[in-house]
Short mmCIF file of C-alpha atoms and ligand atoms in Angstrom, two decimals:
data_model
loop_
_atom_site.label_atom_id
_atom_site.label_comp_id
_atom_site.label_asym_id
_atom_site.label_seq_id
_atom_site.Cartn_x
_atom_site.Cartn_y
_atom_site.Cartn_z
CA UNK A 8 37.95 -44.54 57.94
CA UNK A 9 35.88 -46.07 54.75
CA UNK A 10 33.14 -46.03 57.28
CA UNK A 11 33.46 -42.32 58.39
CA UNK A 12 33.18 -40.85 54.86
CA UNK A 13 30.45 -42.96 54.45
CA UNK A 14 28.64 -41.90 57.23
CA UNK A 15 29.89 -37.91 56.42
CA UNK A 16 28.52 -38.46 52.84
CA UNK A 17 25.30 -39.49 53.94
CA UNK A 18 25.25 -36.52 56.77
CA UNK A 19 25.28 -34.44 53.50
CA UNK A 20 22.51 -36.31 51.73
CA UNK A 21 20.59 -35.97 54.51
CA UNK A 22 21.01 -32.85 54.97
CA UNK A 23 20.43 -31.52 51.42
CA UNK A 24 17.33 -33.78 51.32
CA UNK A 25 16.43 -31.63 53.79
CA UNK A 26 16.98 -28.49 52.39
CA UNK A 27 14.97 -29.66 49.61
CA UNK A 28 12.32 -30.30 51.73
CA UNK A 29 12.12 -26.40 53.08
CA UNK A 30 8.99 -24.89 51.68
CA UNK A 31 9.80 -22.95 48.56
CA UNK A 32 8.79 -19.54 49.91
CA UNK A 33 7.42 -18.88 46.56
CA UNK A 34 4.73 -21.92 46.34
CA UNK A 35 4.82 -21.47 50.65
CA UNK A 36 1.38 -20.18 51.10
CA UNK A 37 -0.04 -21.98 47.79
CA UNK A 38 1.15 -25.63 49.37
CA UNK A 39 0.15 -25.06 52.85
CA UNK A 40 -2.23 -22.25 53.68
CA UNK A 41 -5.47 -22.98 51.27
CA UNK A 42 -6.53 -19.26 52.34
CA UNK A 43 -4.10 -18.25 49.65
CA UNK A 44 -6.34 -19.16 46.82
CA UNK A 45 -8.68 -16.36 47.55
CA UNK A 46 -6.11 -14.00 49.09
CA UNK A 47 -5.33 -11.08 46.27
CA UNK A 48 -2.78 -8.36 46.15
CA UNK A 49 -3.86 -5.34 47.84
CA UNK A 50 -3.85 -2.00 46.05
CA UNK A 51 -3.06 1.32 47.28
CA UNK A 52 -3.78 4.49 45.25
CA UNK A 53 -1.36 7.16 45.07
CA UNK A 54 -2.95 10.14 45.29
CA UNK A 55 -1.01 12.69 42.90
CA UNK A 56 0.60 15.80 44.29
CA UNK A 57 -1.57 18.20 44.93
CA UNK A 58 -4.73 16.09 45.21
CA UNK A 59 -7.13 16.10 48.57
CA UNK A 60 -6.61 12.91 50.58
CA UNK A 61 -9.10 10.04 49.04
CA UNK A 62 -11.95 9.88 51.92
CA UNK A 63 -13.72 6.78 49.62
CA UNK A 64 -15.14 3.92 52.07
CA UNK A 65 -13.98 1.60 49.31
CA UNK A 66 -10.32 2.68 49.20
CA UNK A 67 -8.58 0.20 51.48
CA UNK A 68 -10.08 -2.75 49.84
CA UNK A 69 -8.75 -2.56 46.54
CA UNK A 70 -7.11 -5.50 44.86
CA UNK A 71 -4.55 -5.93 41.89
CA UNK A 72 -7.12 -8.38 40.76
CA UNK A 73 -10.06 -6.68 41.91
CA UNK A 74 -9.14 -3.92 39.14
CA UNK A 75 -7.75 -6.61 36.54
CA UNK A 76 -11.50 -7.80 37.14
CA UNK A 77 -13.31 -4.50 36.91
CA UNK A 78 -11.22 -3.74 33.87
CA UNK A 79 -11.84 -7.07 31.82
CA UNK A 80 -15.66 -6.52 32.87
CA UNK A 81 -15.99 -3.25 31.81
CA UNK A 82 -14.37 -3.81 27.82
CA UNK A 83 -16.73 -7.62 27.77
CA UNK A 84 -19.88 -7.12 25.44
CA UNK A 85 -20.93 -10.61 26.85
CA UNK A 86 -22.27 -8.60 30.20
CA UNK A 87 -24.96 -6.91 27.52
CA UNK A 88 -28.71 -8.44 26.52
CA UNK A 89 -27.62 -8.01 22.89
CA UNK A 90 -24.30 -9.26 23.24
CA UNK A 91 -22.89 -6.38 21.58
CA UNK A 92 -22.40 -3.39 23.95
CA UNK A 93 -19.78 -2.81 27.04
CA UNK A 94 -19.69 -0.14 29.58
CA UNK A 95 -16.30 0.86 26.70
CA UNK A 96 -18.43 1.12 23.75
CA UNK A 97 -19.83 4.20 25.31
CA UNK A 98 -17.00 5.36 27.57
CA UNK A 99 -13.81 5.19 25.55
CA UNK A 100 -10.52 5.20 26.89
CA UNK A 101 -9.00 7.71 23.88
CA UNK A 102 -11.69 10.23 24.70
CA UNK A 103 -10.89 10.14 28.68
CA UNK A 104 -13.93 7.62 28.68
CA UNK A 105 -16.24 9.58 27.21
CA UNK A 106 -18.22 8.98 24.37
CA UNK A 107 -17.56 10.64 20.74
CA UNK A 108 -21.41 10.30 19.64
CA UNK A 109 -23.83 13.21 20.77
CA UNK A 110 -26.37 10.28 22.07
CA UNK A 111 -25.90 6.66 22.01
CA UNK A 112 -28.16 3.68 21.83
CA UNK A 113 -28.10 1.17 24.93
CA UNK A 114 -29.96 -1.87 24.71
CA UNK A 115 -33.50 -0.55 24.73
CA UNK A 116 -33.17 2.44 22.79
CA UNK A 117 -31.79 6.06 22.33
CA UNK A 118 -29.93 7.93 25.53
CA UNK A 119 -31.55 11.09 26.46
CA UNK A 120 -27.93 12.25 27.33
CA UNK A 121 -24.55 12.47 26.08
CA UNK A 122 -21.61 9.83 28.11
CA UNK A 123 -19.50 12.08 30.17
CA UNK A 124 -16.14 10.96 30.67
CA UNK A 125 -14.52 8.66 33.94
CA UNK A 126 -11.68 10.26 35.51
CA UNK A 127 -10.78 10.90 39.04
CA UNK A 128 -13.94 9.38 40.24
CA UNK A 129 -12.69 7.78 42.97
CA UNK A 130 -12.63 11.46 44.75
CA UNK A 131 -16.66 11.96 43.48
CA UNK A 132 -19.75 11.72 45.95
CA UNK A 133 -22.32 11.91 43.31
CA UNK A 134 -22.74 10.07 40.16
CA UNK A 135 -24.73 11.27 36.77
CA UNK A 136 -25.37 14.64 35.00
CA UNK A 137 -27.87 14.79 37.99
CA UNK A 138 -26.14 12.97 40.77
CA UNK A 139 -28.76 10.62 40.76
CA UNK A 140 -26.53 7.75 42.08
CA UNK A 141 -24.06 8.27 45.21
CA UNK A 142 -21.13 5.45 44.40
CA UNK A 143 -19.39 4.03 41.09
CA UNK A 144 -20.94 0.79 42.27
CA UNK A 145 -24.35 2.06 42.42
CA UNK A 146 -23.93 3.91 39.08
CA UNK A 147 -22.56 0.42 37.61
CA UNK A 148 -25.40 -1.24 38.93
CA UNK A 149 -27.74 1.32 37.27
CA UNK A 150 -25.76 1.04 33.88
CA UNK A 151 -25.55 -2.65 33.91
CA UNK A 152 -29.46 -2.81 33.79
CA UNK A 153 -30.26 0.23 32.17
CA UNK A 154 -27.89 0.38 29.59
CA UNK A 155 -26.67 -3.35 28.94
CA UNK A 156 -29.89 -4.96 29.64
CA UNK A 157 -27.44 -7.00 31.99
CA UNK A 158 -29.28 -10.07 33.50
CA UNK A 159 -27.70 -11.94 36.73
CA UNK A 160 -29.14 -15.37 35.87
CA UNK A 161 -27.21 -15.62 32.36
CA UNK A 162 -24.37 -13.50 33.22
CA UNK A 163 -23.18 -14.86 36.78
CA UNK A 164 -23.16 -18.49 35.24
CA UNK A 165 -20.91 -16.80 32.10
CA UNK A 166 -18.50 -15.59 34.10
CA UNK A 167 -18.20 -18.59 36.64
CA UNK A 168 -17.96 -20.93 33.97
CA UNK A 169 -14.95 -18.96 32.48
CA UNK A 170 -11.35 -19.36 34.34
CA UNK A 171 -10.03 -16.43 33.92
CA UNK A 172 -13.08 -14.62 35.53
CA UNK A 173 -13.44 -17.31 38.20
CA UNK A 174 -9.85 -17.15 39.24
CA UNK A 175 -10.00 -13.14 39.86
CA UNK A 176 -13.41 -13.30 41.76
CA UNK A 177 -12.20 -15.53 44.14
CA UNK A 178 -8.77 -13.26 44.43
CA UNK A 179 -10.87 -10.10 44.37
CA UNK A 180 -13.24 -11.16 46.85
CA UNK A 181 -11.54 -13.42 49.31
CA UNK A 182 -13.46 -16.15 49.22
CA UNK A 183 -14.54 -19.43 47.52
CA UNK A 184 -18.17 -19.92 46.30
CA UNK A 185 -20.55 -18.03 43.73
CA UNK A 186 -19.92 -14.97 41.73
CA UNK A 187 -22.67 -12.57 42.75
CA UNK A 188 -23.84 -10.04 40.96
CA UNK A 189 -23.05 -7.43 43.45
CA UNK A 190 -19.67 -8.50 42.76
CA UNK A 191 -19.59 -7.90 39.16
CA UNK A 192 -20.11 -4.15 40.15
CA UNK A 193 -17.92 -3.80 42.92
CA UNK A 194 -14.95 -4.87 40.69
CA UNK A 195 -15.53 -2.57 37.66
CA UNK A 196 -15.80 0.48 40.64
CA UNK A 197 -12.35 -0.70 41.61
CA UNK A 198 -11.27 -0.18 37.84
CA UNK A 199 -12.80 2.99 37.84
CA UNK A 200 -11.35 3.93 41.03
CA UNK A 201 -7.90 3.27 39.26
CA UNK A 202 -8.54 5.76 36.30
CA UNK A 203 -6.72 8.70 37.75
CA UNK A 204 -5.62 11.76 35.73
CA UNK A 205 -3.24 14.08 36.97
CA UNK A 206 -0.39 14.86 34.08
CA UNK A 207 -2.12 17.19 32.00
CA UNK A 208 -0.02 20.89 31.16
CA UNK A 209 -2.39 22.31 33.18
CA UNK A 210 -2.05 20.33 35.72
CA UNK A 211 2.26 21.15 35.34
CA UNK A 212 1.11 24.78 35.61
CA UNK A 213 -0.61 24.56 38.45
CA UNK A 214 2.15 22.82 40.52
CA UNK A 215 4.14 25.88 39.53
CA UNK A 216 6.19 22.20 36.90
CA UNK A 217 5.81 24.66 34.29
CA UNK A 218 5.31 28.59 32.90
CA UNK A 219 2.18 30.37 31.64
CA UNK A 220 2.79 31.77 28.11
CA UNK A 221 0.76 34.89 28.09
CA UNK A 222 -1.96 33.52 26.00
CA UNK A 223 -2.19 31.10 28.84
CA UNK A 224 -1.88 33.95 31.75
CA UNK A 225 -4.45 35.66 30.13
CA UNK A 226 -7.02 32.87 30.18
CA UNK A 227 -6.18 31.71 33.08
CA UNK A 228 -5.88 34.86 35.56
CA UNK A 229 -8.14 37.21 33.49
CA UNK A 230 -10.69 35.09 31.84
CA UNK A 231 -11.22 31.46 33.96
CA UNK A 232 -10.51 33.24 37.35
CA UNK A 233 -12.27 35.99 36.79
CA UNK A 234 -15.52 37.92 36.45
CA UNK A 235 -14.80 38.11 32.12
CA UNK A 236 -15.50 34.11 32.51
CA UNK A 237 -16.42 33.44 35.79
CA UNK A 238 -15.82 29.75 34.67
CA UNK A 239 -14.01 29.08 38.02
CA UNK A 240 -17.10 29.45 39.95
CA UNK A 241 -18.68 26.04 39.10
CA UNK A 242 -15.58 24.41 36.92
CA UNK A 243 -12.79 24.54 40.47
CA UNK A 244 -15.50 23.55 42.87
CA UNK A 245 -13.74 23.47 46.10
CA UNK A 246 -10.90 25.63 45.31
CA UNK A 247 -8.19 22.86 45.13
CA UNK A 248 -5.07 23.56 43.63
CA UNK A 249 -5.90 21.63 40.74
CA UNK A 250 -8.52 23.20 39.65
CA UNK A 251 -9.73 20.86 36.63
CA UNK A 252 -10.03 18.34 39.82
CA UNK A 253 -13.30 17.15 41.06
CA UNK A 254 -12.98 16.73 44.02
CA UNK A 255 -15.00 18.77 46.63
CA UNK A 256 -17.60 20.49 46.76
CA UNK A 257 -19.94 19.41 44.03
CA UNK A 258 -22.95 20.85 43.43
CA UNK A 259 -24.94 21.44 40.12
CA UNK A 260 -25.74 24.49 38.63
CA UNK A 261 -27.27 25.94 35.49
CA UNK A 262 -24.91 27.69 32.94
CA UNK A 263 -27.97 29.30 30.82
CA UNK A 264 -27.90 26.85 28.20
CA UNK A 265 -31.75 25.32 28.16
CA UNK A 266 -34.33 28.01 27.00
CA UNK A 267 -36.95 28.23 29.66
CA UNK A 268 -39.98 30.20 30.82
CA UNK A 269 -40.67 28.93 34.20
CA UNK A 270 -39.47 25.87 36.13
CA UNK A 271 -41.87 23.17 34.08
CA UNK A 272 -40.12 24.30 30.84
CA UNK A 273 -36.87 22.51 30.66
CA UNK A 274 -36.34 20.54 28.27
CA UNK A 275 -34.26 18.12 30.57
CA UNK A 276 -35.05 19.12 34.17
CA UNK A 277 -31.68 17.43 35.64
CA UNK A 278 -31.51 17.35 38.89
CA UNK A 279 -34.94 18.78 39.87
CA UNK A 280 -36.48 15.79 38.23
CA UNK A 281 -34.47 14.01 41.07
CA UNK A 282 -35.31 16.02 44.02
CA UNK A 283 -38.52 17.19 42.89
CA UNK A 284 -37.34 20.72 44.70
CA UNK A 285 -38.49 23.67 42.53
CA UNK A 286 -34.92 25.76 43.11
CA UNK A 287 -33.12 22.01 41.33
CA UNK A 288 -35.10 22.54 38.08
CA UNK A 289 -32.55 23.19 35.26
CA UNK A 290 -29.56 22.26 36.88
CA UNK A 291 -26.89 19.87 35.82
CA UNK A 292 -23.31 18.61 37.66
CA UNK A 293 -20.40 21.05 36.72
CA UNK A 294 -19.18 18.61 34.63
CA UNK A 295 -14.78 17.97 34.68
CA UNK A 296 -12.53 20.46 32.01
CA UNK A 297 -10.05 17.60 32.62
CA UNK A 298 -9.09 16.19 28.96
CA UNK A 299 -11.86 18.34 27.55
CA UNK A 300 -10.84 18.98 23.98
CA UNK A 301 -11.03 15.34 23.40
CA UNK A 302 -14.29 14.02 24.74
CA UNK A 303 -17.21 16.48 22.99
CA UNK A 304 -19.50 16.15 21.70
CA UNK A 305 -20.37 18.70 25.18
CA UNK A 306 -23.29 19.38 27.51
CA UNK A 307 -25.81 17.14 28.97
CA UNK A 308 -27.33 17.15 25.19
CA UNK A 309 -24.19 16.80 23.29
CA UNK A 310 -25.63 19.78 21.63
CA UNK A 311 -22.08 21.24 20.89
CA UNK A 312 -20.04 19.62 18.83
CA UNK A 313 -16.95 21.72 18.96
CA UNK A 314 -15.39 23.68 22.00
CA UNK A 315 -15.00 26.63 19.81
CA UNK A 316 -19.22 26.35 19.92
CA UNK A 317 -18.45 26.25 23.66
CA UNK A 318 -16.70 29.72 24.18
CA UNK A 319 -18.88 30.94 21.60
CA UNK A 320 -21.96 30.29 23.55
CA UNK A 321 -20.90 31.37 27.14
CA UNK A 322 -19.80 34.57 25.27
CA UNK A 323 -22.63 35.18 23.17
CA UNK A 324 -25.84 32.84 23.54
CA UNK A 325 -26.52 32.44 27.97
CA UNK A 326 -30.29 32.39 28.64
CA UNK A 327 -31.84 33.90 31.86
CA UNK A 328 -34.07 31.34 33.12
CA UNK A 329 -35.28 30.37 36.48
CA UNK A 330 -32.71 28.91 38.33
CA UNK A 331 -30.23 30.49 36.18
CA UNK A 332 -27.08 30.56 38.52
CA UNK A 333 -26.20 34.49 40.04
CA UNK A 334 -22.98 34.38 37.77
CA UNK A 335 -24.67 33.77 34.42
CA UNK A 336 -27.70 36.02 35.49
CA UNK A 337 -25.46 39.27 36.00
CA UNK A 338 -24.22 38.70 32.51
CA UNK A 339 -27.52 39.71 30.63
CA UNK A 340 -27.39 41.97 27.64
CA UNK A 341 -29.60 45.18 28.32
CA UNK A 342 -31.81 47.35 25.38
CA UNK A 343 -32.84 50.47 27.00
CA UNK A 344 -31.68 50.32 29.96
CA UNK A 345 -33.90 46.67 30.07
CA UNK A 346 -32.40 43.81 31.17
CA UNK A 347 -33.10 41.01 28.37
CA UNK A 348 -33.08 37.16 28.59
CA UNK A 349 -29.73 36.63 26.69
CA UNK A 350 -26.29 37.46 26.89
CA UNK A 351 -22.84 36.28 27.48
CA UNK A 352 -19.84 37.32 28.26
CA UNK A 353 -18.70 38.84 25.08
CA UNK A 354 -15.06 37.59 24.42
CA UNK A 355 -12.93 39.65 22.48
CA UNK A 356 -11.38 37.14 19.52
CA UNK A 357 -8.00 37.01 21.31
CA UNK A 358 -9.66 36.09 24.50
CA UNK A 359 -11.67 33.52 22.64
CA UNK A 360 -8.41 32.00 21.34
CA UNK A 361 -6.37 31.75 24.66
CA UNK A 362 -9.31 30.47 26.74
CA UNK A 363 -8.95 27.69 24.26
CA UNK A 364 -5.52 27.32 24.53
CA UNK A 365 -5.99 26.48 28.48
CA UNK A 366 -8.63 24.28 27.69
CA UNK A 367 -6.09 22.20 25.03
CA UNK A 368 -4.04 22.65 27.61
CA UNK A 369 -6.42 20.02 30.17
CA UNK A 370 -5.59 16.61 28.01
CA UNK A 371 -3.34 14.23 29.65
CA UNK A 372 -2.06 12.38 27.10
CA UNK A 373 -0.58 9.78 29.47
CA UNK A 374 -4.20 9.59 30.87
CA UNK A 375 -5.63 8.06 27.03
CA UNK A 376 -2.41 6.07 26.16
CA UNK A 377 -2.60 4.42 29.91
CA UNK A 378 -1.95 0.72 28.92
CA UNK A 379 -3.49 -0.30 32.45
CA UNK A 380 -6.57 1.39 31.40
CA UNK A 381 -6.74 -0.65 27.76
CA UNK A 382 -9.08 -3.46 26.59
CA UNK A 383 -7.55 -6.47 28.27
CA UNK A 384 -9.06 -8.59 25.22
C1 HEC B 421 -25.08 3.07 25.56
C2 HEC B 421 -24.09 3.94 26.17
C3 HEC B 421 -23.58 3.66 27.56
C4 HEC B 421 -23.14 2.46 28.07
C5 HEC B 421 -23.15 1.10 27.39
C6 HEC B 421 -22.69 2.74 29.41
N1 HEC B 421 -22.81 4.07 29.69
FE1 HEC B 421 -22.08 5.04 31.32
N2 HEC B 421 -23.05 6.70 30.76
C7 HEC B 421 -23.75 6.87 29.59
C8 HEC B 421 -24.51 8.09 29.64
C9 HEC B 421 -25.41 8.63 28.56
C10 HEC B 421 -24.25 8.67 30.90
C11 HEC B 421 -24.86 9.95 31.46
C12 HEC B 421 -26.27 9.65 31.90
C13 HEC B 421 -26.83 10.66 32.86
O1 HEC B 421 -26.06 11.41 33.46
O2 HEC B 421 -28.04 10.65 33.05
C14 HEC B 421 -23.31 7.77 31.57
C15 HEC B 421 -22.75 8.02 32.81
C16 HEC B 421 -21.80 7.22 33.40
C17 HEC B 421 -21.03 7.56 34.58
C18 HEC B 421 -21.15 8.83 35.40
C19 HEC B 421 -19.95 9.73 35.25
C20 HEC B 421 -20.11 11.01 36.01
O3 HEC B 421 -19.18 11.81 36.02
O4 HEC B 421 -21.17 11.26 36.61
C21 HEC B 421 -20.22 6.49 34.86
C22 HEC B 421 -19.24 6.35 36.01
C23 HEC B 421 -20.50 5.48 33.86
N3 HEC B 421 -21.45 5.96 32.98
C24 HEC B 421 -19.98 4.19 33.87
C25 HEC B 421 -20.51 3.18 33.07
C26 HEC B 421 -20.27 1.76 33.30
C27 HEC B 421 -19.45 1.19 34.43
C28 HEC B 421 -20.92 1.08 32.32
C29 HEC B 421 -21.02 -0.42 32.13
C30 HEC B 421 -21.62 -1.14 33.22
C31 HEC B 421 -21.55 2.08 31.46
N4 HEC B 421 -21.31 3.32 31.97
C32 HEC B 421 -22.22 1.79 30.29
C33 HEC B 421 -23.74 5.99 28.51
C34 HEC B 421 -23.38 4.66 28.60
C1 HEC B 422 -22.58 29.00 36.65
C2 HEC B 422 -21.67 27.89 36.53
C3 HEC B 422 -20.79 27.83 35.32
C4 HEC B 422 -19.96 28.79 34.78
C5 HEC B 422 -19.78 30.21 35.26
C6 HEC B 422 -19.29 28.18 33.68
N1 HEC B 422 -19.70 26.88 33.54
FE1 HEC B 422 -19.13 25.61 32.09
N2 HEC B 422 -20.58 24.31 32.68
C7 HEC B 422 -21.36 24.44 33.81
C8 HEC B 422 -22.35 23.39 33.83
C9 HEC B 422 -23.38 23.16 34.92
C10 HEC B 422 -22.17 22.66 32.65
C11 HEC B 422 -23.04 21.50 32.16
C12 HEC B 422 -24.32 22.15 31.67
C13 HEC B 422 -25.27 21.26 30.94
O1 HEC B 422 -24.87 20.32 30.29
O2 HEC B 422 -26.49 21.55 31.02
C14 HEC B 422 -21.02 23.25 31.96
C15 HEC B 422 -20.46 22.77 30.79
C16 HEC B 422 -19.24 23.23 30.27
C17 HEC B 422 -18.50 22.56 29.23
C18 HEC B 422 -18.88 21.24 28.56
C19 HEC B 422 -18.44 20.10 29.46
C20 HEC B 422 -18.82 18.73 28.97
O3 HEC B 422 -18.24 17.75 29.46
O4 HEC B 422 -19.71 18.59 28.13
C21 HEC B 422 -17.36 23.30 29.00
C22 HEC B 422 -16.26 23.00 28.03
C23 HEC B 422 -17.43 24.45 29.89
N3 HEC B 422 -18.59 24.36 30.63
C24 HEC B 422 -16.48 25.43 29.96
C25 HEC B 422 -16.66 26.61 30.67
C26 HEC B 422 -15.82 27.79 30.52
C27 HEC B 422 -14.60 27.88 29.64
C28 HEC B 422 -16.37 28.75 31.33
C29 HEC B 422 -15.94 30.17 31.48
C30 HEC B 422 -15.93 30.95 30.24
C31 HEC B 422 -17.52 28.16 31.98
N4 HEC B 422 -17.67 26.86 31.56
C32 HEC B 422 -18.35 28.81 32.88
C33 HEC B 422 -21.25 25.42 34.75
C34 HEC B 422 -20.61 26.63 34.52
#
C-alpha cells in the first residue's frame, strides 16, 4: 500500500515536472527558434472609410517596430551634421507636420521653400512642391543629406552602438548584421506611412457623419465646387469623396501667384526646373487643404502668413502668366473691354467668411494630439 502512494506521488511529480518543462508559449519562439530575434510585428494600415485602396509597394511590409523606428529617427537631432536639427524641427506634429516659419535653415543654409505638411502620404506618388522625388524613402534620403547634412559613416555606427536602435533594426528588418543606411530611410517612410488623417469636420461632412450649416453649404457647393472658386479643380484631384484627400491624380498647376513675363521669369520655376519642359515652368503640386488653418505660413514661398491673405489673394491679386492654369486665366479683370494680367475671383465679404469656415473646418484635431505620432524622447 505504502509503496503504491509512493509510486502515485511520484507519478504526479513526474508528471508536473513535466508540465513545467512545456515551452512557455510566451518565451516559445524566443527559447527555441533564434529567427525570432529579428522577426517584428507586422502592421496593417486601415485605410479610413471613404479612402481609395493603398496601391503603395511598401504597404505589406510594415512593422510595429519598423514605425517605432522611423518615428524615434525622425524626432533624433543626432541624425544631423550640427547635431541640432531633426526631420521634427521642421515638420511639426501640432502643425500637421508642417513647419510654422516662412523658410527654415537646414544645415548649410536658408530653404528656398516653406515645409509643407506630412499627412496621408502613404497614398502620394510624388514627393516635393515639384515632385522631384517619387517615394517617402527617396524624399528621406534627399532630406537626410540635404537638410541634416546626415553622414552614414558617423551615423550608422551611432545608432548600432545604441540598444534601443539596434534592437528595432534587427525587428524592422529581419535580420542580424549592420544597420545600413538605406535602412535608416526605409523606417522613417514606414512612420510616415502611419501618419494618416481622416477625422477632420470636413471629413464628417463628407461621409454624410454630419450637417452643412449654411455658411458651410455655401462654401462648399457654391464657392469650392464651383466656378466662384473653382478651388476643387486642383485642391480634390481625383474626385474622391474626400476631397481634402490626396490621393489620385496629382498633378501641379499654377494658381497665378508668381508675377511673370515669359517662362524664364519665375521666380521659383517648380517643376519646370525639374523637367526642363517649357509648359512645367511655374507650376507647383496642389498642395493638401487637410489641417490647413494650422500649418501656414502658405505657398511654396511662405509668402502668406494668414489664410485670410489666402482668400484675399485668389479673390483679388491672380496673375496671368504663362502657364497660368485655364481656371485662373478665365478669371482676369478686363478695362475696356481688354483683358488685363490680374484678377481674382472677387468674393463678396460673406463668401470670404464661409470659405474660411470650411477651411477651419479641415483640422483634425485627433490628427495633432496623435500620441503615436509624438516625440518618443
Ligand atoms: C530645415 C528644415 C527641414 C528639415 C530638417 C526637414 N525638412 Fe522636410 N521639407 C522641408 C522643406 C522646405 C520641404 C519642401 C521642399 C521642396 O518642396 O522643395 C520639405 C518637404 C518634405 C516632404 C514632402 C512633403 C510633400 O507633400 O511633398 C517630406 C515627406 C519631408 N519633407 C520629410 C522630411 C524628413 C523625413 C526629414 C528628415 C529626414 C525632413 N523632411 C527634414 C524642410 C525640412
Ligand atoms: C488652378 C488650380 C488651383 C485653384 C483653382 C485653386 N488652387 Fe489653391 N493652390 C493651388 C496650387 C498649385 C497651390 C500652391 C501654389 C504655390 O505655392 O505656388 C495652391 C495653394 C493653396 C493654399 C496654400 C496651401 C499651402 O499648404 O501652403 C490654399 C490655402 C489654397 N490654395 C486654397 C484654395 C482655395 C480656397 C481655392 C478656391 C478659392 C483655391 N485654392 C483654388 C492650386 C489651385
Amino acid at each position: 500500500m505504502k509503496a503504491k502512494i509512493l509510486f502515485l506521488l511520484s507519478l504526479v511529480i513526474v508528471l508536473l515536472s513535466l508540465e513545467n518543462c512545456k515551452p512557455d508559449p510566451k518565451t516559445q519562439t524566443t527559447s527555441t527558434d533564434p529567427d525570432s530575434l529579428y522577426r517584428g510585428t507586422k502592421y496593417i494600415i486601415q485605410i479610413p472609410f471613404g479612402f481609395p485602396s493603398l496601391t503603395n509597394p511598401y504597404k505589406d511590409s510594415l512593422t510595429v517596430e519598423g514605425i517605432q523606428l522611423g518615428r524615434r529617427l525622425f524626432y533624433d537631432k543626432r541624425l544631423s551634421s550640427t547635431g541640432l536639427l531633426a526631420c521634427a524641427s521642421c515638420h511639426m506634429l501640432q502643425h500637421g507636420f508642417a513647419d510654422s516659419i516662412v523658410l527654415a535653415t537646414n544645415v548649410s543654409g536658408l530653404n528656398k521653400r516653406n515645409a509643407p505638411t506630412i499627412q496621408n502620404l502613404a497614398w502620394a506618388p510624388i514627393m516635393f512642391w515639384d515632385g522631384r522625388q517619387p517615394t517617402l524613402a527617396a524624399q528621406a534620403q534627399d532630406a537626410g543629406h540635404n537638410e541634416l547634412g546626415l553622414l552614414p559613416a558617423s551615423a550608422v555606427p551611432m545608432l548600432q552602438a545604441d540598444s534601443v536602435y539596434a534592437r528595432l533594426f534587427r525587428k524592422a528588418f529581419g535580420r542580424p548584421g549592420k544597420v545600413t543606411e538605406s535602412e535608416i530611410y526605409l523606417a522613417i517612410q514606414e512612420f510616415e506611412m502611419s501618419a494618416i488623417s481622416a477625422n477632420s469636420r470636413f471629413d464628417s461632412l463628407q461621409r454624410g457623419q454630419a450637417q452643412y450649416t449654411p455658411e458651410e453649404s455655401d462654401a462648399f457647393f457654391t464657392i469650392f465646387t464651383q466656378n466662384t472658386g473653382e478651388c476643387f479643380h486642383c485642391h480634390a484631384e481625383g474626385n474622391d469623396l474626400l476631397m481634402v484627400n490626396r490621393t489620385s491624380g496629382f498633378t501641379f498647376r499654377n494658381n497665378g501667384l508668381q508675377v511673370a513675363n515669359t517662362i524664364n521669369d519665375f521666380a521659383d520655376a517648380g517643376r519646370g526646373a525639374i523637367t526642363g519642359l517649357s509648359t512645367d515652368y511655374g507650376l507647383f503640386k496642389n498642395p493638401t487643404l487637410r489641417n490647413i488653418a494650422v500649418s501656414g505660413p502658405y505657398m511654396h514661398d511662405g509668402r502668406y502668413k494668414t489664410l485670410e491673405q489666402v482668400i484675399n489673394f485668389y479673390s483679388d491679386s491672380l496673375h496671368l502668366t504663362p502657364n497660368a492654369d485655364p481656371n485662373i486665366a478665365l478669371h482676369m479683370d478686363t478695362a475696356n473691354g481688354e483683358h488685363l494680367l490680374t484678377g481674382g475671383m472677387h468674393f463678396t465679404a460673406q463668401q470670404k467668411a464661409d470659405l474660411l469656415i470650411l477651411l477651419n473646418d479641415m483640422t483634425d484635431t485627433s490628427f495633432l494630439n496623435n500620441p503615436n505620432l509624438k516625440s518618443p524622447f
